[in-house]
Amino acid sequence: MSANQFQNPVVRWIDHRLPIFSFLNHEATEYPTPKNLNYFWNFGSLAGISLVIMIITGIVLSMNYTAHVDYAFDSVERIMRDVNHGWLLRYIHMNGASFFFIVVFIHIFRGLYYGSYKAPRELLWMLGVVILLLMMATAFMGYVLPWGQMSFWGATVITNLFSAIPFAGEGIVTWLWGGFSVDNPTLNRFFSLHYLLPFVIVGVVILHLVALHRFGSNNPLGIDTRGPQDTIPFHPYYTIKDFFGLSVFLTFFAAAVFFFPNFMGHPDNYIPANALQTPAHIVPEWYFLPFYAILRAVPDKLGGVLAMFGAIAVLFILPWLDRSPVRSGRFRPIFKIFFWVFFADCLVLGYIGAMPAEGIYVVIGRVATIWYFLHFLLILPILSVAETPRPLPQSISTPVFGGSGAMAGAAAAPKRKVE
Amino acid sequence: MKKLFLTLATAVLTASFSNVPVLAAGGGDVVLRQADWSFSGPFGTFDKASMQRGFQAYTEVCAGCHSMNYIAFRNLADLGYNEAEIKAIAAEYEVVDGPNDEGEMFTRNGIPADRIPAPYPNELAARAANNGAYPPDLSLIVKARANGADYLYSLLTSYEDAPAGTAVPEGMYYNAAYSGHMIAMPQPLYGDDVEYADGADTSMDAVAKDLVNFMAWTAEPALEERKRTGVAVMIFLVLLSGLSFGAMRFIWADVKKTRA
Amino acid sequence: MAASKTNKAALVAEQKSRRDFIVVATYAMGAVGAGAFAWPLIDQMNPAADTLALASIEVDVSKIAEGQSITLKWRGKPVFIRHRTKTEIDEALRDDALDMRDPQVDSDRVQKPEYLVVLGVCTHLGCVPLGQKVGEVRGEYDGWFCPCHGSHYDSSGRIRKGPAPTNLEVPPYSFLSDDVIKIG
């Protein structure tokens, strides 16, 4: 790790004084990574690249955008029609938000399935939840900026959530708006914050990476690496794998941008905001739908808001709800079933969020909401003690199945369980 | 693992498709007439001749009430008009400009850089002239309605007599394609409403299609460029995916060996 | 035995070079893609279609009295149109023969001698020179004077003294009729 490992004298000179090259070499090149990561581990780097794409396109879009109620909609249309390649930049940014969430949701479900939130990675997980919260805030405020009908009414409905807070609620909402309704001051502060928050996300992402590199990546077996035979250097193995994953991701992304750019949007947002008329069906962007369903499932204003925020808050304490010493769902037969039920539950919530709040949809929404919380608050704690996990392999380089006489892990498993 | 991945992929797709019913929810009781639009599909392009006819029909039939705020005369080059033709079209319009040196607003003939002038100075004037109803701007209408092209085509061709027992209030009209069926816009097309220089069909159905072709362009002028770029980008990315997959296999070859 | 060993080594070496080639090709192709994506990001800062479309204006010069100037805004910059007096035209013609920093004869700078059309932007660092309004300083050559760093322009808008490197720029214009000029 000494500075003279570098051939180039300029690099060596700089590195001696400012060890950035040693740092990069250590954290991005030699960085020992479990050799058995599957494609689900691609989604971390994809999320990082999505963030970069969003920031870059966002910066250039803001060069052409006007944050004023009289000009916002027109300035977006000018981007779409007159600014060189403006349509491309805006469609990338618009669909990029959706793809960022797709990637992050897969990243989160991967963590849930393989127990990536368990010791010693609790803080890594919690920082991830902070990133999710910041992303939601950023996406919400970004959706307001084009100042279409959905922008305006989305902003009105979501800011009104805060009016559920006892006593101070009305005052807080007025403060958020900077007036008595969503108006020009609201648009201006949302633009300011929409520009700021992505950089806050970058900061938390750096912390997320620091925490990750403390113990290294979890892996599909969920067992710790036991030495050099279990790991490979990040470069070139995972750089090329991430690059391949990126190419495939961009192919899907480009298909949306160039051929279905408005598929994940809503037609009403091409109607300029009108404070006197609410669209007949107002729905948030698809990535908020499960949370929207939880909000509407509770027949009480404050209760609904608390449930919605609770759905995220519960993720913070997840490492202490699931106490099973086995990380990977691969070795937890019952957990695995409940994981898929939970996954289906989230999809149901998403579907219900898109449906009008009436009739059978309300009932299904309530059942799904209750299940969401039951999964975390009851099922996971019970499974932690009630479930007998399957035997764990001894190490990553000693496979359990298919190999010859590799069942040594079976004997080791109970010992690991009490660790 | 593959199973898990497939399930996730399906789930993501399902999740995105769960939007579809919402998008189509413009009017639950409405069945749209569908047409085969030249601009749909990954290689779709605009039908220039039809757009020119549509522009004529818009000017003669719709422009009395509906504005086209985001279209400037210079944009008409996309329809296949040359610079001289565009200047001539623009010059037929009177545009308010100013203030001049005396501080007065004045009118002059249009130039290519001008937007197509709106029929009313503001929304209130529009409402006052139309029984309180506001004729929406048409530049974005195809994108601002679910299944916009089919919807507008249906709307323009679905004026009917109200079914027996349905009372149509004064100033309203019955339209099978409109949500709730009561629309404030009188029937705009009856057939032979315009006279085309190229002798094309002027039936209600044909003119409605011309109008939709024109308005699909006003909503998304960059559509052709977008799809053209898209095809090139997709080819590039598919090649890159294949190449990087090969590179990955090469690099990982020795790891796979020790793992078995 | 030995032969097969060298064969094997050659095979490994060949495989390695093939591997290196495809890896380099992959990353090179990625770099090309990133470069292509950079272009829209850069090009969006160039003038947009609506900005370019507005790049011409028309003006009636018949209302400018002899000896008077008007200032117009074209592409966000001032355009000076001066209805020159006989004296001013004569001065400009007289100085054609003199040695100047940016030599140009007056007839190359006007289409009709009475009307001088120049961009009112000092070619030094972009200030607007004085000399348009009656009573303003016109510099030592009866033209314009830039107060920022003391450049003097003559009655043909040529640089005569001071730091500016070139004459005041003549924008593209044409007479649509005897009185109407189209700039741009």
CSV table of N, CA and C in Angstrom, one decimal, chain A residues 130-189:
chain,number,residue,atom,x,y,z
A,130,VAL,N,-32.8,6.2,4.4
A,130,VAL,CA,-32.7,7.6,4.3
A,130,VAL,C,-32.6,8.1,2.8
A,131,ILE,N,-31.8,7.3,2.0
A,131,ILE,CA,-31.8,7.7,0.6
A,131,ILE,C,-33.1,7.5,0.0
A,132,LEU,N,-33.9,6.5,0.3
A,132,LEU,CA,-35.2,6.3,-0.3
A,132,LEU,C,-36.1,7.4,0.1
A,133,LEU,N,-36.1,7.9,1.3
A,133,LEU,CA,-36.9,9.0,1.8
A,133,LEU,C,-36.5,10.3,1.0
A,134,LEU,N,-35.2,10.5,0.8
A,134,LEU,CA,-34.8,11.7,0.1
A,134,LEU,C,-35.2,11.6,-1.4
A,135,MET,N,-35.1,10.4,-1.9
A,135,MET,CA,-35.5,10.2,-3.3
A,135,MET,C,-37.0,10.5,-3.5
A,136,MET,N,-37.8,10.1,-2.5
A,136,MET,CA,-39.2,10.3,-2.6
A,136,MET,C,-39.5,11.8,-2.6
A,137,ALA,N,-38.9,12.5,-1.7
A,137,ALA,CA,-39.1,14.0,-1.6
A,137,ALA,C,-38.7,14.7,-2.9
A,138,THR,N,-37.5,14.3,-3.4
A,138,THR,CA,-37.0,14.9,-4.6
A,138,THR,C,-37.9,14.6,-5.8
A,139,ALA,N,-38.3,13.4,-5.9
A,139,ALA,CA,-39.2,13.0,-7.0
A,139,ALA,C,-40.5,13.8,-7.0
A,140,PHE,N,-41.1,13.9,-5.8
A,140,PHE,CA,-42.3,14.6,-5.6
A,140,PHE,C,-42.2,16.0,-6.0
A,141,MET,N,-41.1,16.7,-5.5
A,141,MET,CA,-41.0,18.1,-5.9
A,141,MET,C,-40.7,18.3,-7.4
A,142,GLY,N,-39.9,17.3,-7.9
A,142,GLY,CA,-39.6,17.4,-9.4
A,142,GLY,C,-40.9,17.3,-10.2
A,143,TYR,N,-41.8,16.5,-9.7
A,143,TYR,CA,-43.1,16.3,-10.5
A,143,TYR,C,-43.9,17.6,-10.5
A,144,VAL,N,-43.7,18.4,-9.5
A,144,VAL,CA,-44.5,19.7,-9.5
A,144,VAL,C,-44.0,20.7,-10.5
A,145,LEU,N,-42.7,20.6,-10.8
A,145,LEU,CA,-42.1,21.7,-11.6
A,145,LEU,C,-42.7,22.0,-13.0
A,146,PRO,N,-43.2,21.0,-13.8
A,146,PRO,CA,-43.8,21.3,-15.1
A,146,PRO,C,-45.1,22.1,-14.9
A,147,TRP,N,-45.7,22.1,-13.7
A,147,TRP,CA,-46.8,22.9,-13.4
A,147,TRP,C,-48.0,22.5,-14.3
A,148,GLY,N,-48.2,21.2,-14.5
A,148,GLY,CA,-49.4,20.7,-15.2
A,148,GLY,C,-50.5,20.4,-14.1
A,149,GLN,N,-51.6,19.9,-14.5
A,149,GLN,CA,-52.7,19.6,-13.6
A,149,GLN,C,-52.3,18.6,-12.5
A,150,MET,N,-51.6,17.6,-12.9
A,150,MET,CA,-51.2,16.6,-11.9
A,150,MET,C,-50.1,17.2,-11.0
A,151,SER,N,-49.2,18.0,-11.5
A,151,SER,CA,-48.2,18.7,-10.7
A,151,SER,C,-48.9,19.4,-9.6
A,152,PHE,N,-49.9,20.3,-10.0
A,152,PHE,CA,-50.5,21.2,-9.0
A,152,PHE,C,-51.3,20.4,-8.0
A,153,TRP,N,-52.1,19.4,-8.5
A,153,TRP,CA,-53.0,18.7,-7.5
A,153,TRP,C,-52.2,17.7,-6.7
A,154,GLY,N,-51.2,17.2,-7.2
A,154,GLY,CA,-50.3,16.3,-6.4
A,154,GLY,C,-49.7,17.1,-5.3
A,155,ALA,N,-49.2,18.3,-5.6
A,155,ALA,CA,-48.6,19.2,-4.6
A,155,ALA,C,-49.6,19.6,-3.6
A,156,THR,N,-50.8,19.9,-4.0
A,156,THR,CA,-51.9,20.3,-3.1
A,156,THR,C,-52.2,19.1,-2.1
A,157,VAL,N,-52.4,17.9,-2.7
A,157,VAL,CA,-52.8,16.8,-1.8
A,157,VAL,C,-51.6,16.4,-0.9
A,158,ILE,N,-50.4,16.3,-1.4
A,158,ILE,CA,-49.3,15.8,-0.5
A,158,ILE,C,-49.0,16.9,0.6
A,159,THR,N,-49.0,18.1,0.2
A,159,THR,CA,-48.7,19.1,1.3
A,159,THR,C,-49.8,19.1,2.3
A,160,ASN,N,-51.0,18.9,1.9
A,160,ASN,CA,-52.1,18.8,2.8
A,160,ASN,C,-52.0,17.7,3.8
A,161,LEU,N,-51.2,16.7,3.5
A,161,LEU,CA,-51.0,15.6,4.5
A,161,LEU,C,-50.5,16.2,5.8
A,162,PHE,N,-49.8,17.2,5.7
A,162,PHE,CA,-49.2,17.8,7.0
A,162,PHE,C,-50.3,18.5,7.8
A,163,SER,N,-51.4,18.8,7.2
A,163,SER,CA,-52.5,19.4,8.0
A,163,SER,C,-53.1,18.4,9.0
A,164,ALA,N,-52.7,17.1,8.8
A,164,ALA,CA,-53.2,16.1,9.8
A,164,ALA,C,-52.5,16.3,11.1
A,165,ILE,N,-51.4,16.9,11.1
A,165,ILE,CA,-50.7,17.1,12.4
A,165,ILE,C,-51.6,17.9,13.4
A,166,PRO,N,-51.8,17.4,14.6
A,166,PRO,CA,-52.7,18.1,15.5
A,166,PRO,C,-52.1,19.5,15.8
A,167,PHE,N,-53.0,20.4,16.0
A,167,PHE,CA,-52.7,21.8,16.4
A,167,PHE,C,-51.9,22.6,15.4
A,168,ALA,N,-50.7,22.2,15.1
A,168,ALA,CA,-49.8,23.0,14.3
A,168,ALA,C,-50.0,22.7,12.8
A,169,GLY,N,-50.8,21.7,12.4
A,169,GLY,CA,-51.0,21.3,11.1
A,169,GLY,C,-51.2,22.4,10.1
A,170,GLU,N,-52.3,23.2,10.3
A,170,GLU,CA,-52.7,24.3,9.4
A,170,GLU,C,-51.5,25.2,9.2
A,171,GLY,N,-50.9,25.6,10.3
A,171,GLY,CA,-49.8,26.5,10.3
A,171,GLY,C,-48.6,26.0,9.4
A,172,ILE,N,-48.3,24.7,9.6
A,172,ILE,CA,-47.2,24.1,8.9
A,172,ILE,C,-47.5,24.1,7.4
A,173,VAL,N,-48.8,23.8,7.0
A,173,VAL,CA,-49.1,23.8,5.6
A,173,VAL,C,-49.0,25.1,5.0
A,174,THR,N,-49.5,26.2,5.7
A,174,THR,CA,-49.4,27.5,5.2
A,174,THR,C,-47.9,27.9,5.0
A,175,TRP,N,-47.1,27.4,6.0
A,175,TRP,CA,-45.6,27.7,5.9
A,175,TRP,C,-45.0,27.0,4.7
A,176,LEU,N,-45.4,25.7,4.5
A,176,LEU,CA,-44.9,25.0,3.3
A,176,LEU,C,-45.3,25.7,2.0
A,177,TRP,N,-46.5,26.2,1.9
A,177,TRP,CA,-47.0,26.8,0.7
A,177,TRP,C,-46.4,28.3,0.5
A,178,GLY,N,-46.1,28.9,1.6
A,178,GLY,CA,-45.8,30.3,1.5
A,178,GLY,C,-47.0,31.2,1.1
A,179,GLY,N,-48.2,30.7,1.5
A,179,GLY,CA,-49.4,31.4,1.0
A,179,GLY,C,-50.6,30.6,1.5
A,180,PHE,N,-51.7,30.8,0.8
A,180,PHE,CA,-52.9,30.2,1.3
A,180,PHE,C,-53.3,29.1,0.3
A,181,SER,N,-52.5,28.8,-0.7
A,181,SER,CA,-52.7,27.7,-1.6
A,181,SER,C,-51.3,27.4,-2.2
A,182,VAL,N,-51.3,26.3,-3.0
A,182,VAL,CA,-50.1,26.0,-3.7
A,182,VAL,C,-50.0,27.1,-4.8
A,183,ASP,N,-48.9,27.9,-4.8
A,183,ASP,CA,-48.8,29.0,-5.7
A,183,ASP,C,-47.3,29.3,-6.1
A,184,ASN,N,-47.1,30.5,-6.6
A,184,ASN,CA,-45.7,30.8,-7.0
A,184,ASN,C,-44.7,30.5,-6.0
A,185,PRO,N,-44.9,31.0,-4.7
A,185,PRO,CA,-43.8,30.7,-3.7
A,185,PRO,C,-43.5,29.3,-3.5
A,186,THR,N,-44.6,28.4,-3.6
A,186,THR,CA,-44.4,27.0,-3.4
A,186,THR,C,-43.6,26.5,-4.6
A,187,LEU,N,-43.9,26.9,-5.8
A,187,LEU,CA,-43.2,26.4,-7.0
A,187,LEU,C,-41.7,26.8,-6.8
A,188,ASN,N,-41.4,28.0,-6.4
A,188,ASN,CA,-40.0,28.4,-6.3
A,188,ASN,C,-39.3,27.7,-5.3
A,189,ARG,N,-39.9,27.4,-4.1
A,189,ARG,CA,-39.1,26.7,-3.1
A,189,ARG,C,-38.9,25.2,-3.5
